[in-house]
């Protein structure tokens, strides 16, 4: 019964009312191909994921999940850098495009890396003095890798997100 749970439930109720009042209720409820991110079912699934993550995971499991996310982001970034510079590690024809990556488009890859960049910055500066040296090196490498990807992608939405994320890290 925290403010996050209550605000999420209020958001879902408002979203459901919007779905009921929509001109096309079926598309608003279940969506069409290519627009799944805007459907009520997707919002409910994401809310359930939030509730399960917050209520079912212990603090130790949550910390492990964050580190797993950061490590998988690092691997994704290394693969993307290799693809961008023409080093193809998979023999399949569809992977031999410079823009191929594990996220989707290059712009989506840049947007994906904003939370990784932000979490790595927060952990680096917040727990820097008590953290093990290898973890600190990993976080610094992830921040540099993400920044290098931001430069290589050079999409204004990504730069805006990085600016907001980095600004919020250093302000708070």
Coordinates of C-alpha atoms in Angstrom, one line a residue:
X1 CA 0.0 0.0 0.0
X2 CA 2.6 2.5 -1.0
X3 CA 2.2 5.6 -3.2
X4 CA 3.6 3.7 -6.2
X5 CA 1.1 0.9 -5.9
X6 CA -1.8 3.3 -5.5
X7 CA -0.6 5.5 -8.4
X8 CA -0.2 2.5 -10.6
X9 CA -3.7 1.3 -9.9
X10 CA -5.1 4.8 -10.6
X11 CA -3.2 4.9 -13.9
X12 CA -4.7 1.5 -14.8
X13 CA -8.2 2.6 -14.0
X14 CA -7.8 5.8 -16.1
X15 CA -6.4 3.7 -18.9
X16 CA -9.3 1.3 -18.7
X17 CA -11.8 4.2 -18.8
X18 CA -10.0 5.5 -21.8
X19 CA -10.3 2.1 -23.4
X20 CA -14.0 1.9 -22.7
X21 CA -14.6 5.4 -24.1
X22 CA -12.4 4.8 -27.2
X23 CA -13.8 4.9 -30.7
X24 CA -12.3 1.5 -31.3
X25 CA -12.5 -0.5 -28.0
X26 CA -11.1 -3.7 -29.5
X27 CA -7.9 -2.0 -30.7
X28 CA -7.5 -0.1 -27.4
X29 CA -8.0 -3.3 -25.5
X30 CA -5.9 -5.7 -27.5
X31 CA -4.3 -3.5 -30.1
X32 CA -3.3 -4.3 -33.7
X33 CA -0.1 -5.6 -35.2
X34 CA 2.7 -3.2 -34.5
X35 CA 0.9 -1.2 -31.9
X36 CA 0.9 -3.6 -29.0
X37 CA 2.6 -1.2 -26.6
X38 CA -0.5 1.0 -26.4
X39 CA -3.0 -1.6 -25.5
X40 CA -4.8 -2.1 -22.1
X41 CA -3.6 -5.7 -22.0
X42 CA 0.0 -4.6 -22.3
X43 CA -0.4 -2.1 -19.5
X44 CA -2.0 -4.7 -17.3
X45 CA 0.8 -7.1 -18.0
X46 CA 3.4 -4.5 -17.2
X47 CA 1.6 -3.6 -14.0
X48 CA 1.5 -7.3 -13.0
X49 CA 5.2 -7.5 -13.7
X50 CA 5.8 -4.5 -11.5
X51 CA 3.7 -6.0 -8.6
X52 CA 5.4 -9.3 -8.9
X53 CA 8.9 -7.7 -9.0
X54 CA 8.2 -5.5 -6.0
X55 CA 6.3 -7.9 -3.8
X56 CA 7.8 -11.3 -4.6
X57 CA 11.5 -10.5 -4.9
X58 CA 13.6 -10.1 -1.8
X59 CA 16.1 -7.3 -1.6
X60 CA 18.9 -9.8 -2.5
X61 CA 17.0 -11.1 -5.5
X62 CA 16.2 -7.6 -6.7
X63 CA 19.9 -6.6 -6.5
X64 CA 20.8 -9.8 -8.4
X65 CA 18.2 -8.9 -11.1
X66 CA 19.7 -5.4 -11.4
X67 CA 23.2 -6.8 -11.9
X68 CA 21.9 -9.4 -14.4
X69 CA 20.2 -6.5 -16.3
X70 CA 23.5 -4.5 -16.3
X71 CA 25.5 -7.5 -17.4
X72 CA 23.1 -8.4 -20.2
X73 CA 23.1 -4.7 -21.3
X74 CA 26.9 -4.8 -21.4
X75 CA 26.8 -7.9 -23.6
X76 CA 24.2 -6.3 -25.8
X77 CA 26.3 -3.2 -26.2
X78 CA 29.5 -5.2 -27.1
X79 CA 27.6 -7.1 -29.7
X80 CA 26.1 -3.8 -31.1
X81 CA 29.5 -2.2 -31.3
X82 CA 30.9 -5.2 -33.2
X83 CA 27.9 -5.1 -35.6
X84 CA 28.2 -1.3 -36.2
X85 CA 31.9 -1.7 -37.1
X86 CA 31.4 -4.7 -39.3
X87 CA 32.7 -7.5 -37.1
X88 CA 30.0 -10.2 -37.5
X89 CA 30.2 -13.1 -35.0
X90 CA 27.2 -15.0 -36.2
X91 CA 27.3 -16.8 -39.6
X92 CA 23.7 -16.1 -40.5
X93 CA 22.9 -13.8 -43.5
X94 CA 20.3 -11.7 -41.6
X95 CA 22.9 -10.8 -38.9
X96 CA 25.3 -9.4 -41.5
X97 CA 23.7 -6.0 -41.5
X98 CA 25.4 -3.1 -39.7
X99 CA 22.1 -2.2 -38.1
X100 CA 21.2 -5.6 -36.8
X101 CA 21.2 -5.9 -33.0
X102 CA 19.4 -7.8 -30.2
X103 CA 17.0 -4.9 -29.4
X104 CA 15.7 -3.9 -32.9
X105 CA 16.5 -0.7 -34.5
X106 CA 19.6 1.4 -33.7
X107 CA 17.4 4.1 -32.2
X108 CA 15.7 1.5 -30.0
X109 CA 19.1 0.3 -28.9
X110 CA 20.0 3.8 -27.9
X111 CA 16.8 4.2 -25.9
X112 CA 17.4 0.8 -24.3
X113 CA 20.8 1.9 -23.1
X114 CA 19.5 5.0 -21.2
X115 CA 18.3 3.1 -18.1
X116 CA 21.5 0.9 -18.2
X117 CA 23.6 4.1 -18.3
X118 CA 21.6 5.7 -15.6
X119 CA 21.7 2.7 -13.2
X120 CA 25.4 2.2 -13.8
X121 CA 26.0 5.9 -13.0
X122 CA 23.9 5.8 -9.8
X123 CA 25.7 2.7 -8.6
X124 CA 29.1 4.0 -9.5
X125 CA 28.7 7.3 -7.6
X126 CA 26.3 6.1 -4.8
X127 CA 28.1 2.9 -3.7
X128 CA 31.5 3.8 -5.1
X129 CA 33.4 3.8 -1.8
X130 CA 32.0 0.5 -0.5
X131 CA 31.9 -1.4 -3.8
X132 CA 34.4 -4.0 -4.8
X133 CA 37.0 -2.9 -7.3
X134 CA 35.9 -5.2 -10.1
X135 CA 32.3 -4.1 -9.9
X136 CA 33.4 -0.5 -10.1
X137 CA 35.5 -1.2 -13.2
X138 CA 32.5 -3.0 -14.7
X139 CA 30.2 -0.1 -14.1
X140 CA 32.8 2.4 -15.5
X141 CA 33.1 0.2 -18.6
X142 CA 29.3 0.0 -19.0
X143 CA 29.0 3.8 -18.7
X144 CA 31.8 4.3 -21.3
X145 CA 30.3 1.6 -23.6
X146 CA 26.8 3.2 -23.4
X147 CA 28.3 6.7 -24.1
X148 CA 30.2 5.3 -27.1
X149 CA 27.0 3.8 -28.4
X150 CA 25.2 7.1 -27.9
X151 CA 27.8 8.8 -30.0
X152 CA 27.7 6.1 -32.7
X153 CA 23.9 6.2 -32.9
X154 CA 23.6 10.0 -32.6
X155 CA 19.8 10.2 -32.3
X156 CA 18.4 13.3 -30.8
X157 CA 15.8 11.5 -28.6
X158 CA 18.6 9.4 -27.1
X159 CA 20.6 12.5 -26.4
X160 CA 17.6 14.1 -24.7
X161 CA 17.1 11.0 -22.6
X162 CA 20.7 10.9 -21.6
X163 CA 20.7 14.6 -20.7
X164 CA 17.6 14.1 -18.5
X165 CA 18.9 10.9 -16.9
X166 CA 22.4 12.2 -16.2
X167 CA 21.0 15.5 -15.0
X168 CA 18.7 13.8 -12.6
X169 CA 21.6 11.6 -11.3
X170 CA 23.8 14.6 -10.6
X171 CA 21.0 16.7 -9.2
X172 CA 19.7 14.1 -6.8

